[in-house]
Amino acid sequence: MDEAAWQQLESEIEALRRDIRDLQVVQEVDASELRAHLQQRYSFEDPIDLPIVVRETAEMLRRWNVHVTHPRYFGLFNPSVLEGAVIGDALVAAFNPQLAAWSHAPAAQEIERHVLRHFAALLGFDPDRTAANYTSGGAEANLTAVLAAIAKLEPDTSRGGISALSRPFGIYLTEQSHHSFVKIARMTGLGTDCLREVGMTDGLAMDPASLRERMASDRADGWRPAVVIATAGTTSAGAIDPLEELHDVATDFGAWFHVDAAWGAAAVLSPRLRPLLRGIERADSVTWDAHKWLSVPMGAGMFFCRHPEALRQAFAVSTSYMPGPTGGDTADPYAVTTQWSRRATGLKVFVALAEIGTGGYGELIEHQAHMGDELRSLLDASGWILVNDTRLPLVCFTHPRIRDGGVTTRQILDVIYRRGHVWISDVLLGGESVFRACITSYRTEEEDLAVLVEELDVALNEIAAGSPP
Ligand SMILES: *Cc1c(COP(=O)(O)O)cnc(C)c1O
């Protein structure tokens, strides 16, 4: 073992955790500067001592990176990572368990299963009747849902492909659904015409009446209304679709009901927020990303499904070179999931969960939800206008001067990014460009919210005074 390298690694990780608040969240990066640095320093001709490589790599990550683990990164669901999760991931790197076949990695396999059963129960699923697996992220979990639905509803496509579909296959979603479904439509060969857009309520949630109408009229036109995609915690505005009512509509049409709760599912860990997800327990499948609100490093998506046979239908293969099935109720992941070789993605979740417990996670979630509420009050008190309707900690807002056309969200973001003290983004909601600030770090405190509001006010005033840098 290279003691010095391990010490260097430890001190880099420790320094990052200690200093994170003092780092700029974002710095201006010029690709040519970064490339020139790499070109000049790393020709790969002479070996470099490992401790030095560790230090220099950490330096590059410090300098040329948006620090998503910063308490003032109010960003795109990318979390601060729990210490236990980082340690769990390091163990995985060292042991390198292969999760294609159960028999190659029984410990890792059963650790994952144990945690997934715990989360399945929290969702309100019966763990004994639920198939669950880790994925690279929410996009893959959503893809798995669509593939499983196709396998269940149109088994002939397993051989004949989409030309064996009995009728055009309709997937129902809204303009606010995640854009991974656009790729999924293309990857599955269904094509984006399969994406049937449904109207929304004022709160940007899917409107059950509009869903029913669209499915009925498609059916009359020869379509098979096949999959309803509800979202619990939309990416842009944190809206939660009315799951129970949408499930009723899906059931009436014999459609698969998928809940994309990539970020929002973690609300089941908070007694206060749990009721918002009522109905998720009725889903045919659920997407839930551990690498979002469960504060573990990327990538760790989770997929839950109450039709294990559909997954076997979708993914079963047999080969002579893979170890034979273990038997009993164990499943070889390569035969029931999209991936083949797979990292033990779930071990970091296990270590974090074991360390802080279900209650500890509940406290992190509640703290972040509380910070969201605080941010709404602070913004409201300084003249900003809140525009989205959710109790999850995702706040969309604008300002009278933006609505008057005096200044744009882009101009304000330019100032904010240049100063580097906070990171937020803008997003189009109902055709209007508004700010989006999400509490993604369990480390975010009131002082950080105050800095965000101050930075917004500074930017607004700087632009009004016409004093660019
Ligand atoms: C983030 C997100 C996804 C995509 O998940 P990845 O982990 O980025 O692949 C899908 N749906 C929703 C609602 C999301 O927020």
Short mmCIF file of N, CA and C and ligand atoms in Angstrom, two decimals, residues 76-78 135-142 176-181 230-236 260-264 287 289 291-292 298-301 436, ligand 1:
data_model
loop_
_atom_site.label_atom_id
_atom_site.label_comp_id
_atom_site.label_asym_id
_atom_site.label_seq_id
_atom_site.Cartn_x
_atom_site.Cartn_y
_atom_site.Cartn_z
N LEU A 76 -29.66 21.27 -9.49
CA LEU A 76 -30.43 20.29 -10.22
C LEU A 76 -30.44 18.92 -9.53
N PHE A 77 -30.90 18.86 -8.31
CA PHE A 77 -31.07 17.60 -7.57
C PHE A 77 -29.77 16.87 -7.26
N ASN A 78 -28.60 17.51 -7.50
CA ASN A 78 -27.34 16.84 -7.22
C ASN A 78 -26.95 17.11 -5.77
N THR A 135 -30.09 0.94 -10.78
CA THR A 135 -29.80 1.32 -12.16
C THR A 135 -28.75 2.42 -12.13
N SER A 136 -28.30 2.82 -13.32
CA SER A 136 -27.33 3.92 -13.38
C SER A 136 -27.98 5.22 -12.89
N GLY A 137 -29.28 5.34 -13.08
CA GLY A 137 -29.96 6.55 -12.66
C GLY A 137 -31.43 6.47 -13.04
N GLY A 138 -32.11 7.59 -12.95
CA GLY A 138 -33.53 7.63 -13.23
C GLY A 138 -33.85 7.36 -14.69
N ALA A 139 -32.98 7.78 -15.58
CA ALA A 139 -33.25 7.58 -17.01
C ALA A 139 -33.33 6.08 -17.31
N GLU A 140 -32.38 5.32 -16.76
CA GLU A 140 -32.41 3.88 -17.00
C GLU A 140 -33.61 3.22 -16.30
N ALA A 141 -33.96 3.72 -15.13
CA ALA A 141 -35.12 3.15 -14.43
C ALA A 141 -36.40 3.42 -15.24
N ASN A 142 -36.51 4.62 -15.80
CA ASN A 142 -37.67 4.93 -16.64
C ASN A 142 -37.70 4.05 -17.89
N GLN A 176 -44.36 18.64 -18.54
CA GLN A 176 -43.43 18.72 -17.41
C GLN A 176 -42.76 17.38 -17.08
N SER A 177 -43.13 16.32 -17.79
CA SER A 177 -42.49 15.02 -17.52
C SER A 177 -41.02 15.08 -17.91
N HIS A 178 -40.26 14.14 -17.38
CA HIS A 178 -38.82 14.19 -17.64
C HIS A 178 -38.50 13.87 -19.09
N HIS A 179 -37.49 14.57 -19.62
CA HIS A 179 -37.16 14.42 -21.03
C HIS A 179 -36.46 13.11 -21.36
N SER A 180 -36.16 12.30 -20.32
CA SER A 180 -35.61 10.98 -20.63
C SER A 180 -36.61 10.18 -21.47
N PHE A 181 -37.90 10.51 -21.36
CA PHE A 181 -38.90 9.76 -22.15
C PHE A 181 -38.79 10.04 -23.64
N ALA A 230 -46.83 9.14 -14.39
CA ALA A 230 -47.08 10.22 -13.44
C ALA A 230 -45.74 10.64 -12.85
N THR A 231 -45.63 11.89 -12.49
CA THR A 231 -44.39 12.36 -11.89
C THR A 231 -44.68 12.82 -10.47
N ALA A 232 -43.84 12.38 -9.54
CA ALA A 232 -43.96 12.85 -8.16
C ALA A 232 -42.73 13.69 -7.86
N GLY A 233 -42.87 14.99 -8.08
CA GLY A 233 -41.73 15.90 -7.93
C GLY A 233 -41.12 16.20 -9.29
N THR A 234 -41.78 17.07 -10.06
CA THR A 234 -41.26 17.36 -11.40
C THR A 234 -39.93 18.11 -11.31
N THR A 235 -39.13 17.90 -12.35
CA THR A 235 -37.78 18.45 -12.35
C THR A 235 -37.79 19.98 -12.34
N SER A 236 -38.71 20.57 -13.10
CA SER A 236 -38.70 22.03 -13.20
C SER A 236 -39.33 22.69 -11.98
N ASP A 260 -42.74 8.28 -11.89
CA ASP A 260 -41.36 8.77 -11.93
C ASP A 260 -41.17 9.70 -10.73
N ALA A 261 -40.58 9.12 -9.68
CA ALA A 261 -40.36 9.88 -8.44
C ALA A 261 -38.87 9.97 -8.18
N ALA A 262 -38.13 10.22 -9.25
CA ALA A 262 -36.66 10.17 -9.17
C ALA A 262 -36.15 10.98 -7.98
N TRP A 263 -36.65 12.19 -7.87
CA TRP A 263 -36.26 13.03 -6.73
C TRP A 263 -37.25 12.90 -5.58
N GLY A 264 -38.54 13.00 -5.89
CA GLY A 264 -39.55 13.18 -4.85
C GLY A 264 -39.83 11.99 -3.96
N THR A 287 -39.75 4.85 -10.23
CA THR A 287 -38.35 5.27 -10.35
C THR A 287 -38.00 6.12 -9.14
N ASP A 289 -34.36 7.78 -7.43
CA ASP A 289 -32.91 7.95 -7.48
C ASP A 289 -32.32 8.13 -6.09
N HIS A 291 -29.26 8.78 -5.80
CA HIS A 291 -28.24 9.82 -5.96
C HIS A 291 -28.83 11.23 -6.03
N LYS A 292 -30.10 11.36 -5.71
CA LYS A 292 -30.67 12.70 -5.59
C LYS A 292 -30.89 12.98 -4.10
N MET A 298 -23.32 9.80 -7.33
CA MET A 298 -23.84 9.24 -8.58
C MET A 298 -23.06 7.97 -8.93
N GLY A 299 -23.59 7.04 -9.74
CA GLY A 299 -24.98 7.00 -10.08
C GLY A 299 -25.67 5.87 -9.33
N ALA A 300 -26.83 6.19 -8.82
CA ALA A 300 -27.57 5.19 -8.07
C ALA A 300 -29.06 5.42 -8.24
N GLY A 301 -29.60 4.87 -9.32
CA GLY A 301 -31.04 4.88 -9.50
C GLY A 301 -31.63 3.62 -8.90
N ARG A 436 -35.16 29.00 -10.58
CA ARG A 436 -35.43 27.72 -9.92
C ARG A 436 -34.32 27.51 -8.89
C1 LIG B 1 -33.42 13.43 -12.54
C2 LIG B 1 -34.69 12.91 -13.07
C3 LIG B 1 -34.70 11.88 -14.02
C4 LIG B 1 -33.43 11.35 -14.63
O1 LIG B 1 -32.65 10.71 -13.68
P1 LIG B 1 -31.07 10.52 -13.89
O2 LIG B 1 -30.67 9.93 -12.59
O3 LIG B 1 -30.50 11.86 -14.15
O4 LIG B 1 -30.89 9.58 -15.03
C5 LIG B 1 -35.91 11.37 -14.39
N1 LIG B 1 -37.06 11.86 -13.91
C6 LIG B 1 -37.09 12.86 -13.02
C7 LIG B 1 -38.41 13.37 -12.50
C8 LIG B 1 -35.91 13.42 -12.56
O5 LIG B 1 -35.92 14.42 -11.68
#
